[in-house]
């Protein structure tokens, strides 16, 4: 047996080696057992349903950052509901409270180093907690890994199971991945298709050339050409936007 201390009431906890969850016999508080201490153990429930996550992806494909045909051409190939372990640190820095989060598991998933944990929504994670069919990933990083890099004086620290959707999709023959925050709907991506600006640049370049010619004609022949230059620039910009505008009238 290994001796730890309950993070809530300070009572002794006797834990078998290899155990990750212990319940205090005095106050009933469940604790996550890190390598060197017992810490509070929470879960952040999903607020975004599966259909809503698909809708978030669909709206994102219609945004200006995506290719103009992506809304109709991209298809979801996988949607996995997961609870990802994150360490939450509350610390006092320069007299003010700050909250830091770090992944408790090695990962290449985007956004796991910048998750935002709303404190009011956390609940204690115990044996009776319902996960709604989500996969629960266990930590493989110890909390003291991050302590040397954190600023300030510690207030408390905890392990939080954070809700995410791991979504994969196919576009133009290539597979891509993203993470959707199951609490707020926030999207995190590392690599995604980008909208080409070639058509826009080509039309604007043509408008510039015509404007330059009009300026020369205005200087050499008649000032009326200056009016035509201004009109041409605005017409070129309008045409350039129409070139990259979606065929169905959606936002570019």
Coordinates of N, CA and C in Angstrom, one line a residue:
X1 N 0.8 -1.2 0.0 CA 0.0 0.0 0.0 C 0.9 1.3 0.0
X2 N 0.4 2.3 -0.7 CA 1.1 3.6 -0.8 C 0.3 4.6 -0.1
X3 N 0.8 5.5 0.7 CA 0.1 6.5 1.4 C 0.0 7.8 0.6
X4 N -1.2 8.3 0.5 CA -1.5 9.6 -0.1 C -2.4 10.4 0.8
X5 N -2.7 11.6 0.5 CA -3.5 12.5 1.3 C -4.7 13.0 0.5
X6 N -5.9 12.9 1.0 CA -7.1 13.4 0.3 C -7.0 14.9 0.0
X7 N -7.1 15.3 -1.2 CA -7.0 16.7 -1.6 C -8.1 17.6 -1.0
X8 N -9.2 17.0 -0.5 CA -10.2 17.8 0.1 C -10.2 17.9 1.6
X9 N -10.1 16.8 2.3 CA -10.2 16.9 3.7 C -8.8 16.6 4.4
X10 N -7.8 16.1 3.6 CA -6.5 15.9 4.2 C -6.4 14.5 4.9
X11 N -7.4 13.7 4.8 CA -7.3 12.4 5.5 C -6.4 11.5 4.7
X12 N -5.8 10.5 5.3 CA -4.9 9.6 4.6 C -5.6 8.7 3.7
X13 N -5.0 8.4 2.5 CA -5.5 7.5 1.6 C -4.5 6.4 1.4
X14 N -4.9 5.1 1.5 CA -4.0 4.0 1.3 C -4.4 3.4 0.0
X15 N -3.4 3.4 -0.9 CA -3.7 3.1 -2.3 C -2.8 1.9 -2.8
X16 N -3.3 1.0 -3.4 CA -2.5 -0.1 -4.0 C -1.7 0.4 -5.2
X17 N -0.5 0.0 -5.4 CA 0.3 0.4 -6.5 C -0.4 0.1 -7.8
X18 N -0.3 1.1 -8.7 CA -1.0 0.9 -10.0 C -2.4 1.4 -10.1
X19 N -3.0 1.8 -8.9 CA -4.4 2.3 -8.8 C -4.4 3.7 -9.3
X20 N -5.4 4.0 -10.1 CA -5.5 5.4 -10.6 C -6.7 6.2 -9.9
X21 N -7.6 5.5 -9.3 CA -8.8 6.1 -8.7 C -8.9 5.6 -7.2
X22 N -9.1 6.6 -6.3 CA -9.3 6.2 -4.9 C -10.4 7.1 -4.3
X23 N -11.2 6.5 -3.5 CA -12.3 7.3 -2.8 C -12.0 7.4 -1.3
X24 N -12.0 8.7 -0.8 CA -11.7 8.9 0.6 C -12.8 8.3 1.5
X25 N -12.3 7.5 2.5 CA -13.3 6.8 3.4 C -13.9 7.8 4.4
X26 N -13.3 9.0 4.5 CA -13.9 10.0 5.4 C -14.9 11.0 4.8
X27 N -14.5 11.6 3.6 CA -15.4 12.5 3.0 C -16.1 12.0 1.7
X28 N -15.6 10.9 1.2 CA -16.2 10.3 0.0 C -15.8 10.9 -1.3
X29 N -14.7 11.8 -1.2 CA -14.3 12.4 -2.4 C -13.4 11.5 -3.3
X30 N -13.7 11.3 -4.6 CA -12.8 10.5 -5.4 C -11.6 11.3 -5.8
X31 N -10.5 10.7 -6.0 CA -9.3 11.4 -6.3 C -8.5 10.6 -7.4
X32 N -7.9 11.3 -8.3 CA -7.0 10.7 -9.3 C -5.6 10.5 -8.7
X33 N -5.0 9.4 -8.7 CA -3.7 9.1 -8.1 C -2.6 9.3 -9.1
X34 N -1.9 10.4 -9.0 CA -0.8 10.7 -9.8 C 0.4 9.9 -9.2
X35 N 1.6 10.0 -9.8 CA 2.7 9.3 -9.3 C 3.1 9.7 -7.9
X36 N 2.9 11.0 -7.6 CA 3.4 11.5 -6.3 C 2.3 12.1 -5.4
X37 N 1.1 12.3 -5.9 CA 0.0 12.8 -5.1 C -1.4 12.4 -5.6
X38 N -2.4 12.7 -4.7 CA -3.8 12.5 -5.1 C -4.3 13.9 -5.5
X39 N -5.0 14.0 -6.6 CA -5.6 15.2 -7.1 C -7.0 15.1 -7.4
X40 N -7.8 16.2 -7.4 CA -9.2 16.2 -7.7 C -9.4 15.6 -9.2
X41 N -10.5 15.0 -9.3 CA -10.8 14.2 -10.5 C -12.2 14.6 -11.0
X42 N -12.2 15.2 -12.2 CA -13.5 15.8 -12.7 C -13.8 15.3 -14.1
X43 N -15.0 15.5 -14.6 CA -15.4 15.3 -16.0 C -16.2 16.5 -16.4
X44 N -16.0 16.9 -17.7 CA -16.8 18.0 -18.3 C -17.8 17.4 -19.3
X45 N -19.1 17.4 -19.0 CA -20.1 16.7 -19.8 C -20.1 17.3 -21.2
X46 N -20.5 16.5 -22.2 CA -20.8 16.9 -23.5 C -22.0 17.8 -23.5
X47 N -21.9 19.0 -24.2 CA -23.1 19.9 -24.5 C -23.4 19.8 -25.9
X48 N -22.5 19.3 -26.8 CA -22.8 19.3 -28.2 C -23.1 17.8 -28.6
X49 N -24.3 17.6 -29.2 CA -24.7 16.3 -29.6 C -24.0 15.9 -30.9
X50 N -24.1 14.7 -31.3 CA -23.4 14.2 -32.5 C -23.9 15.0 -33.8
X51 N -25.3 15.1 -33.9 CA -25.8 15.8 -35.0 C -25.4 17.3 -35.1
X52 N -25.3 17.9 -33.9 CA -24.8 19.3 -33.8 C -23.3 19.4 -34.2
X53 N -22.5 18.4 -33.9 CA -21.1 18.4 -34.3 C -21.0 18.3 -35.8
X54 N -21.8 17.5 -36.4 CA -21.8 17.4 -37.9 C -22.3 18.7 -38.5
X55 N -23.2 19.4 -37.9 CA -23.7 20.7 -38.3 C -22.6 21.8 -38.2
X56 N -21.8 21.7 -37.1 CA -20.7 22.6 -37.0 C -19.7 22.4 -38.1
X57 N -19.4 21.2 -38.4 CA -18.5 20.9 -39.5 C -19.0 21.4 -40.8
X58 N -20.3 21.2 -41.1 CA -20.9 21.7 -42.3 C -20.8 23.2 -42.5
X59 N -21.1 23.9 -41.4 CA -21.0 25.4 -41.4 C -19.6 25.8 -41.7
X60 N -18.6 25.1 -41.1 CA -17.2 25.4 -41.3 C -16.8 25.3 -42.7
X61 N -17.3 24.2 -43.4 CA -16.9 24.0 -44.8 C -17.5 25.2 -45.7
X62 N -18.5 25.9 -45.2 CA -19.1 27.0 -46.0 C -18.4 28.3 -45.7
X63 N -17.4 28.3 -44.8 CA -16.8 29.6 -44.3 C -15.7 30.0 -45.4
X64 N -15.3 31.3 -45.3 CA -14.4 31.9 -46.3 C -13.0 31.2 -46.3
X65 N -12.6 30.5 -45.3 CA -11.3 29.8 -45.2 C -11.2 28.6 -46.1
X66 N -12.4 28.0 -46.5 CA -12.4 26.8 -47.2 C -12.7 27.0 -48.7
X67 N -12.2 26.0 -49.5 CA -12.5 26.1 -51.0 C -14.0 26.2 -51.2
X68 N -14.3 26.9 -52.3 CA -15.8 27.3 -52.5 C -16.7 26.1 -52.8
X69 N -16.1 24.9 -53.2 CA -16.9 23.8 -53.4 C -16.9 22.8 -52.3
X70 N -16.2 23.1 -51.2 CA -16.0 22.2 -50.1 C -17.3 21.8 -49.4
X71 N -18.2 22.7 -49.3 CA -19.5 22.5 -48.6 C -20.2 21.3 -49.2
X72 N -20.1 21.1 -50.6 CA -20.8 20.0 -51.2 C -19.9 18.8 -51.5
X73 N -18.6 19.1 -51.6 CA -17.6 18.0 -52.0 C -17.0 17.3 -50.9
X74 N -17.0 17.9 -49.7 CA -16.4 17.2 -48.5 C -17.4 16.3 -47.9
X75 N -16.9 15.1 -47.4 CA -17.7 14.1 -46.8 C -17.1 13.6 -45.5
X76 N -17.9 13.5 -44.4 CA -17.4 13.0 -43.1 C -17.1 11.5 -43.3
X77 N -15.9 11.1 -42.9 CA -15.6 9.6 -42.9 C -15.6 9.0 -41.5
X78 N -15.5 9.8 -40.5 CA -15.5 9.3 -39.1 C -15.8 10.3 -38.1
X79 N -16.5 10.0 -37.0 CA -16.9 10.9 -35.9 C -16.8 10.1 -34.6
X80 N -15.8 10.4 -33.9 CA -15.5 9.6 -32.6 C -15.7 10.5 -31.4
X81 N -16.5 10.1 -30.5 CA -16.8 10.8 -29.3 C -15.8 10.4 -28.2
X82 N -15.1 11.3 -27.6 CA -14.0 10.9 -26.7 C -13.9 11.8 -25.5
X83 N -13.5 11.3 -24.4 CA -13.1 12.1 -23.2 C -11.6 12.0 -23.1
X84 N -11.0 13.2 -23.3 CA -9.5 13.3 -23.3 C -9.0 13.9 -22.0
X85 N -8.0 13.2 -21.4 CA -7.6 13.7 -20.0 C -6.7 15.0 -20.1
X86 N -7.0 16.0 -19.3 CA -6.3 17.2 -19.3 C -6.0 17.6 -17.9
X87 N -4.8 18.1 -17.6 CA -4.5 18.6 -16.3 C -4.9 20.1 -16.2
X88 N -5.6 20.5 -15.1 CA -6.0 21.9 -14.9 C -5.3 22.4 -13.7
X89 N -4.6 23.5 -13.9 CA -3.8 24.2 -12.9 C -4.4 25.5 -12.6
X90 N -4.7 25.8 -11.3 CA -5.1 27.1 -10.9 C -3.9 27.7 -10.1
X91 N -3.5 28.9 -10.5 CA -2.3 29.4 -9.8 C -2.4 30.9 -9.7
X92 N -1.7 31.5 -8.7 CA -1.7 32.9 -8.5 C -0.4 33.5 -9.2
X93 N -0.6 34.4 -10.2 CA 0.5 35.0 -10.9 C 0.4 36.5 -10.8
X94 N 1.4 37.1 -10.2 CA 1.4 38.5 -10.0 C 0.1 39.0 -9.3
X95 N -0.3 38.3 -8.3 CA -1.5 38.6 -7.5 C -2.8 38.3 -8.1
X96 N -2.8 37.7 -9.3 CA -4.1 37.4 -10.0 C -4.2 35.9 -10.2
X97 N -5.4 35.4 -10.2 CA -5.6 34.0 -10.4 C -5.6 33.7 -11.9
X98 N -4.8 32.7 -12.3 CA -4.8 32.3 -13.7 C -5.0 30.7 -13.8
X99 N -5.6 30.3 -14.9 CA -5.8 28.9 -15.1 C -5.1 28.4 -16.3
X100 N -4.3 27.3 -16.1 CA -3.6 26.7 -17.2 C -4.1 25.3 -17.4
X101 N -4.0 24.9 -18.7 CA -4.4 23.5 -19.0 C -3.3 22.8 -19.8
X102 N -3.0 21.6 -19.6 CA -2.0 20.8 -20.3 C -2.6 19.4 -20.6
X103 N -2.3 18.8 -21.7 CA -2.8 17.4 -21.9 C -2.1 16.4 -21.0
X104 N -2.9 15.5 -20.5 CA -2.4 14.5 -19.6 C -2.1 13.2 -20.3
X105 N -2.1 13.3 -21.6 CA -1.8 12.1 -22.5 C -1.1 12.6 -23.7
X106 N -0.1 11.9 -24.2 CA 0.6 12.2 -25.4 C -0.3 12.2 -26.6
X107 N -0.3 13.2 -27.4 CA -1.2 13.3 -28.5 C -0.7 14.3 -29.6
X108 N -1.2 14.0 -30.8 CA -1.0 14.9 -32.0 C -2.3 15.6 -32.4
X109 N -3.3 15.4 -31.6 CA -4.6 16.0 -31.9 C -4.5 17.5 -31.7
X110 N -5.1 18.3 -32.7 CA -5.0 19.8 -32.6 C -5.8 20.3 -31.4
X111 N -5.3 21.4 -30.8 CA -6.1 22.1 -29.8 C -6.0 21.6 -28.4
X112 N -5.3 20.5 -28.2 CA -5.2 19.9 -26.8 C -4.4 20.7 -25.8
X113 N -3.5 21.6 -26.4 CA -2.7 22.4 -25.5 C -3.3 23.7 -25.2
X114 N -4.5 24.0 -25.8 CA -5.2 25.3 -25.6 C -6.6 25.1 -25.2
X115 N -7.0 24.0 -24.6 CA -8.4 23.8 -24.2 C -8.8 24.8 -23.2
X116 N -10.1 25.2 -23.2 CA -10.6 26.1 -22.2 C -11.7 25.4 -21.4
X117 N -11.4 25.3 -20.1 CA -12.2 24.5 -19.2 C -13.1 25.4 -18.4
X118 N -14.4 25.5 -18.7 CA -15.3 26.3 -17.8 C -15.5 25.6 -16.5
X119 N -15.1 26.3 -15.4 CA -15.1 25.6 -14.1 C -16.5 25.3 -13.6
X120 N -17.5 26.0 -13.9 CA -18.8 25.8 -13.4 C -19.5 24.6 -13.9
X121 N -18.9 24.0 -15.0 CA -19.6 22.9 -15.7 C -19.0 21.5 -15.3
X122 N -17.9 21.6 -14.5 CA -17.2 20.3 -14.1 C -18.0 19.6 -13.0
X123 N -18.0 18.3 -13.1 CA -18.6 17.4 -12.1 C -17.6 16.4 -11.7
X124 N -17.8 15.9 -10.5 CA -16.9 14.8 -10.0 C -17.1 13.6 -10.8
X125 N -15.9 13.0 -11.2 CA -16.0 11.7 -12.0 C -15.8 10.6 -11.0
X126 N -16.8 9.8 -10.9 CA -16.7 8.6 -10.0 C -17.2 7.4 -10.8
X127 N -17.4 6.3 -10.1 CA -17.8 5.0 -10.7 C -19.2 5.0 -11.3
X128 N -20.0 6.0 -10.8 CA -21.4 6.1 -11.3 C -21.6 7.1 -12.4
X129 N -20.5 7.8 -12.8 CA -20.6 8.8 -13.9 C -20.9 8.1 -15.2
X130 N -21.9 8.7 -16.0 CA -22.3 8.2 -17.3 C -21.4 8.9 -18.4
X131 N -20.9 8.2 -19.3 CA -20.0 8.8 -20.3 C -20.8 8.9 -21.6
X132 N -22.0 8.4 -21.7 CA -22.8 8.5 -23.0 C -22.2 7.8 -24.2
X133 N -21.5 6.7 -23.9 CA -20.9 6.0 -25.0 C -19.5 6.5 -25.5
X134 N -19.0 7.6 -24.9 CA -17.8 8.2 -25.3 C -16.6 7.3 -24.8
X135 N -15.6 7.2 -25.7 CA -14.3 6.5 -25.2 C -13.6 7.4 -24.2
X136 N -13.1 6.7 -23.2 CA -12.4 7.4 -22.1 C -10.9 7.1 -22.2
X137 N -10.1 8.1 -22.5 CA -8.7 7.9 -22.7 C -8.0 8.1 -21.3
X138 N -7.1 7.2 -21.0 CA -6.4 7.3 -19.7 C -5.1 8.1 -19.8
X139 N -4.7 8.8 -18.8 CA -3.5 9.6 -18.8 C -2.2 8.7 -18.9
X140 N -1.2 9.2 -19.6 CA 0.1 8.5 -19.6 C 1.2 9.5 -19.4
X141 N 0.8 10.8 -19.0 CA 1.8 11.8 -18.6 C 1.5 12.2 -17.1
X142 N 2.6 12.3 -16.3 CA 2.4 12.7 -14.9 C 2.3 14.2 -14.8
X143 N 1.7 14.6 -13.7 CA 1.4 16.0 -13.5 C 2.7 16.8 -13.3
X144 N 3.7 16.2 -12.6 CA 4.9 16.9 -12.4 C 5.8 17.2 -13.6
X145 N 5.3 16.6 -14.7 CA 6.0 17.0 -16.0 C 5.9 18.4 -16.3
X146 N 4.8 19.1 -15.9 CA 4.5 20.4 -16.3 C 4.8 21.5 -15.2
X147 N 5.0 21.0 -14.0 CA 5.2 21.9 -12.9 C 6.4 22.9 -13.1
X148 N 7.6 22.5 -13.6 CA 8.7 23.4 -13.7 C 8.4 24.6 -14.7
X149 N 7.5 24.4 -15.6 CA 7.3 25.4 -16.6 C 6.2 26.4 -16.2
X150 N 5.4 26.1 -15.2 CA 4.3 26.9 -14.8 C 4.7 28.1 -13.9
X151 N 4.1 29.2 -14.2 CA 4.4 30.4 -13.4 C 3.5 30.5 -12.2
X152 N 4.0 31.3 -11.2 CA 3.1 31.6 -10.0 C 3.1 30.6 -8.9
X153 N 2.2 30.8 -8.0 CA 2.0 29.9 -6.8 C 0.8 29.1 -7.0
X154 N 0.9 27.8 -6.7 CA -0.3 26.9 -6.9 C -1.4 27.1 -6.0
X155 N -2.7 27.1 -6.5 CA -3.9 27.1 -5.7 C -4.4 25.7 -5.6
X156 N -4.7 25.1 -6.7 CA -5.0 23.7 -6.7 C -4.8 23.2 -8.2
X157 N -4.9 21.9 -8.3 CA -4.7 21.3 -9.6 C -5.5 20.0 -9.7
X158 N -6.0 19.7 -10.9 CA -6.9 18.6 -11.0 C -6.8 17.9 -12.4
X159 N -7.3 16.7 -12.5 CA -7.4 16.0 -13.7 C -8.9 16.2 -14.2
X160 N -9.0 16.6 -15.5 CA -10.4 16.8 -16.0 C -10.5 16.0 -17.3
X161 N -11.5 15.2 -17.4 CA -11.8 14.5 -18.7 C -12.6 15.4 -19.6
X162 N -12.0 15.9 -20.7 CA -12.5 16.9 -21.5 C -13.2 16.3 -22.7
X163 N -14.4 16.8 -23.1 CA -15.2 16.1 -24.2 C -14.7 16.7 -25.5
X164 N -14.4 15.8 -26.4 CA -14.1 16.2 -27.8 C -14.7 15.2 -28.8
X165 N -14.9 15.7 -30.0 CA -15.2 14.9 -31.2 C -14.0 14.9 -32.1
X166 N -13.5 13.7 -32.4 CA -12.4 13.5 -33.4 C -13.1 13.2 -34.7
X167 N -13.1 14.2 -35.6 CA -13.8 14.1 -36.9 C -12.8 14.0 -38.0
X168 N -13.0 13.0 -38.9 CA -12.2 12.9 -40.1 C -13.1 13.1 -41.3
X169 N -12.6 13.7 -42.4 CA -13.3 13.9 -43.6 C -12.4 13.8 -44.8
X170 N -13.1 13.6 -45.9 CA -12.4 13.4 -47.2 C -12.8 14.6 -48.1
X171 N -11.8 15.2 -48.8 CA -12.0 16.2 -49.7 C -10.9 16.1 -50.8
X172 N -11.4 16.1 -52.1 CA -10.5 16.0 -53.2 C -9.5 14.9 -53.1
X173 N -10.0 13.7 -52.6 CA -9.1 12.6 -52.6 C -8.2 12.5 -51.4
X174 N -8.2 13.5 -50.5 CA -7.3 13.5 -49.3 C -8.1 13.4 -48.0
X175 N -7.5 12.7 -47.1 CA -8.2 12.6 -45.8 C -7.6 13.7 -44.8
X176 N -8.5 14.3 -44.1 CA -8.2 15.4 -43.1 C -8.8 15.1 -41.8
X177 N -8.3 15.7 -40.7 CA -8.8 15.5 -39.4 C -9.0 16.9 -38.7
X178 N -10.0 16.9 -37.8 CA -10.2 18.1 -36.9 C -10.7 17.6 -35.6
X179 N -10.6 18.5 -34.6 CA -11.2 18.3 -33.3 C -12.3 19.3 -33.0
X180 N -13.4 18.9 -32.6 CA -14.5 19.8 -32.2 C -14.7 19.7 -30.7
X181 N -14.6 20.8 -30.0 CA -14.8 20.8 -28.5 C -16.3 20.4 -28.2
X182 N -16.4 19.4 -27.5 CA -17.8 18.9 -27.2 C -18.5 19.7 -26.2
X183 N -17.8 20.7 -25.6 CA -18.5 21.6 -24.6 C -18.9 22.9 -25.3
X184 N -18.0 23.5 -26.1 CA -18.3 24.8 -26.7 C -18.5 24.8 -28.2
X185 N -18.1 23.7 -28.9 CA -18.3 23.7 -30.3 C -17.1 24.3 -31.1
X186 N -16.0 24.7 -30.3 CA -14.8 25.3 -30.9 C -14.1 24.2 -31.8
X187 N -13.6 24.7 -33.0 CA -13.0 23.8 -33.9 C -11.5 24.0 -33.9
X188 N -10.7 22.9 -33.9 CA -9.2 23.0 -33.9 C -8.7 22.2 -35.1
X189 N -7.9 22.7 -36.0 CA -7.4 22.0 -37.1 C -5.9 22.3 -37.2
X190 N -5.1 21.4 -37.8 CA -3.7 21.6 -38.1 C -3.5 21.7 -39.6
X191 N -4.2 20.9 -40.3 CA -4.0 20.9 -41.8 C -5.4 20.8 -42.4
X192 N -5.7 21.7 -43.3 CA -7.0 21.7 -44.0 C -6.9 22.3 -45.3
X193 N -7.9 22.0 -46.2 CA -7.8 22.6 -47.6 C -8.0 24.1 -47.5
X194 N -7.3 24.8 -48.4 CA -7.4 26.2 -48.4 C -8.0 26.7 -49.7
X195 N -8.7 27.8 -49.6 CA -9.3 28.4 -50.8 C -8.3 29.1 -51.7
X196 N -8.3 28.8 -52.9 CA -7.3 29.3 -53.9 C -7.7 30.8 -54.2
X197 N -6.7 31.6 -54.2 CA -6.9 33.1 -54.5 C -6.4 33.4 -55.9
X198 N -6.2 32.4 -56.8 CA -5.6 32.7 -58.1 C -6.6 33.5 -58.9
X199 N -7.9 33.1 -59.0 CA -8.9 33.8 -59.8 C -9.0 35.2 -59.4
X200 N -9.1 35.4 -58.0 CA -9.2 36.8 -57.5 C -8.0 37.7 -57.9
X201 N -6.8 37.1 -57.7 CA -5.6 37.9 -58.1 C -5.5 38.2 -59.5
X202 N -5.9 37.2 -60.4 CA -5.9 37.4 -61.8 C -6.8 38.6 -62.3
X203 N -8.0 38.6 -61.8 CA -9.0 39.6 -62.1 C -8.5 41.0 -61.6
X204 N -8.0 41.0 -60.4 CA -7.5 42.3 -59.8 C -6.3 42.8 -60.6
X205 N -5.4 41.9 -61.0 CA -4.3 42.3 -61.8 C -4.7 42.9 -63.1
X206 N -5.7 42.3 -63.8 CA -6.2 42.9 -65.0 C -6.8 44.3 -64.8
X207 N -7.5 44.4 -63.7 CA -8.1 45.7 -63.4 C -7.0 46.8 -63.1
X208 N -5.9 46.3 -62.5 CA -4.8 47.3 -62.3 C -4.1 47.7 -63.6
X209 N -4.0 46.7 -64.5 CA -3.3 47.1 -65.8 C -4.2 48.0 -66.5
X210 N -5.5 47.8 -66.6 CA -6.4 48.7 -67.3 C -6.5 50.0 -66.6
X211 N -6.4 50.1 -65.3 CA -6.3 51.3 -64.6 C -5.1 52.1 -64.9
X212 N -4.0 51.4 -65.0 CA -2.7 52.1 -65.4 C -2.8 52.7 -66.8
X213 N -3.4 51.9 -67.7 CA -3.5 52.5 -69.1 C -4.4 53.7 -69.1
X214 N -5.5 53.6 -68.3 CA -6.5 54.7 -68.3 C -5.8 55.9 -67.7
X215 N -4.9 55.8 -66.7 CA -4.2 56.9 -66.1 C -3.4 57.6 -67.1
X216 N -2.6 56.8 -67.9 CA -1.8 57.4 -69.0 C -2.7 58.1 -70.0
X217 N -3.8 57.5 -70.4 CA -4.7 58.2 -71.4 C -5.2 59.5 -70.8
X218 N -5.5 59.5 -69.5 CA -6.0 60.7 -68.8 C -5.0 61.8 -68.8
X219 N -3.7 61.5 -68.7 CA -2.7 62.5 -68.7 C -2.4 63.0 -70.1
X220 N -2.5 62.1 -71.1 CA -2.2 62.5 -72.4 C -3.3 63.0 -73.3
X221 N -4.5 62.5 -73.0 CA -5.6 62.9 -73.9 C -6.7 63.7 -73.2
X222 N -7.4 63.2 -72.2 CA -8.5 63.9 -71.6 C -8.7 63.4 -70.2
X223 N -9.0 64.4 -69.2 CA -9.3 64.0 -67.8 C -10.4 63.1 -67.6
X224 N -11.3 62.9 -68.6 CA -12.4 62.0 -68.4 C -12.0 60.6 -68.2
X225 N -10.8 60.3 -68.7 CA -10.3 58.9 -68.5 C -10.0 58.6 -67.0
X226 N -9.8 59.6 -66.2 CA -9.6 59.4 -64.8 C -10.8 58.8 -64.1
X227 N -12.0 59.3 -64.6 CA -13.3 58.8 -64.1 C -13.4 57.4 -64.5
X228 N -13.0 57.0 -65.7 CA -13.1 55.7 -66.2 C -12.2 54.8 -65.4
X229 N -11.0 55.3 -64.9 CA -10.1 54.5 -64.1 C -10.7 54.1 -62.8
X230 N -11.3 55.1 -62.1 CA -12.0 54.8 -60.8 C -13.1 53.8 -61.0
X231 N -13.9 54.0 -62.0 CA -15.0 53.1 -62.3 C -14.5 51.7 -62.6
X232 N -13.4 51.6 -63.3 CA -12.8 50.3 -63.7 C -12.3 49.6 -62.5
X233 N -11.7 50.3 -61.5 CA -11.2 49.7 -60.3 C -12.3 49.0 -59.5
X234 N -13.4 49.8 -59.3 CA -14.5 49.3 -58.5 C -15.1 48.1 -59.3
X235 N -15.2 48.2 -60.6 CA -15.8 47.1 -61.3 C -15.0 45.9 -61.3
X236 N -13.6 46.1 -61.3 CA -12.7 44.9 -61.2 C -12.8 44.2 -59.8
X237 N -12.9 45.0 -58.8 CA -13.1 44.4 -57.4 C -14.3 43.6 -57.3
X238 N -15.4 44.2 -57.8 CA -16.7 43.5 -57.8 C -16.7 42.2 -58.6
X239 N -16.1 42.3 -59.7 CA -16.0 41.1 -60.6 C -15.1 40.0 -59.9
X240 N -14.0 40.5 -59.2 CA -13.2 39.5 -58.6 C -13.9 38.8 -57.5
X241 N -14.7 39.5 -56.7 CA -15.5 38.8 -55.7 C -16.5 37.9 -56.2
X242 N -17.1 38.2 -57.4 CA -18.1 37.3 -58.0 C -17.4 36.1 -58.6
X243 N -16.2 36.2 -58.9 CA -15.4 35.0 -59.4 C -15.3 34.0 -58.4
X244 N -15.0 34.4 -57.1 CA -14.8 33.4 -56.0 C -16.1 33.2 -55.2
X245 N -17.2 33.8 -55.6 CA -18.5 33.6 -54.9 C -19.0 32.2 -55.2
X246 N -19.6 31.6 -54.2 CA -20.2 30.3 -54.3 C -21.3 30.3 -55.4
X247 N -21.4 29.2 -56.2 CA -22.5 29.1 -57.2 C -23.9 29.2 -56.6
X248 N -24.1 28.7 -55.4 CA -25.4 28.7 -54.8 C -25.8 30.0 -54.1
X249 N -24.8 31.0 -54.2 CA -25.1 32.3 -53.6 C -24.7 32.4 -52.2
X250 N -24.0 31.3 -51.6 CA -23.5 31.4 -50.2 C -22.3 32.4 -50.1
X251 N -21.9 32.7 -48.9 CA -20.8 33.6 -48.7 C -19.5 33.1 -49.2
X252 N -18.7 34.0 -49.7 CA -17.5 33.6 -50.3 C -16.5 33.2 -49.3

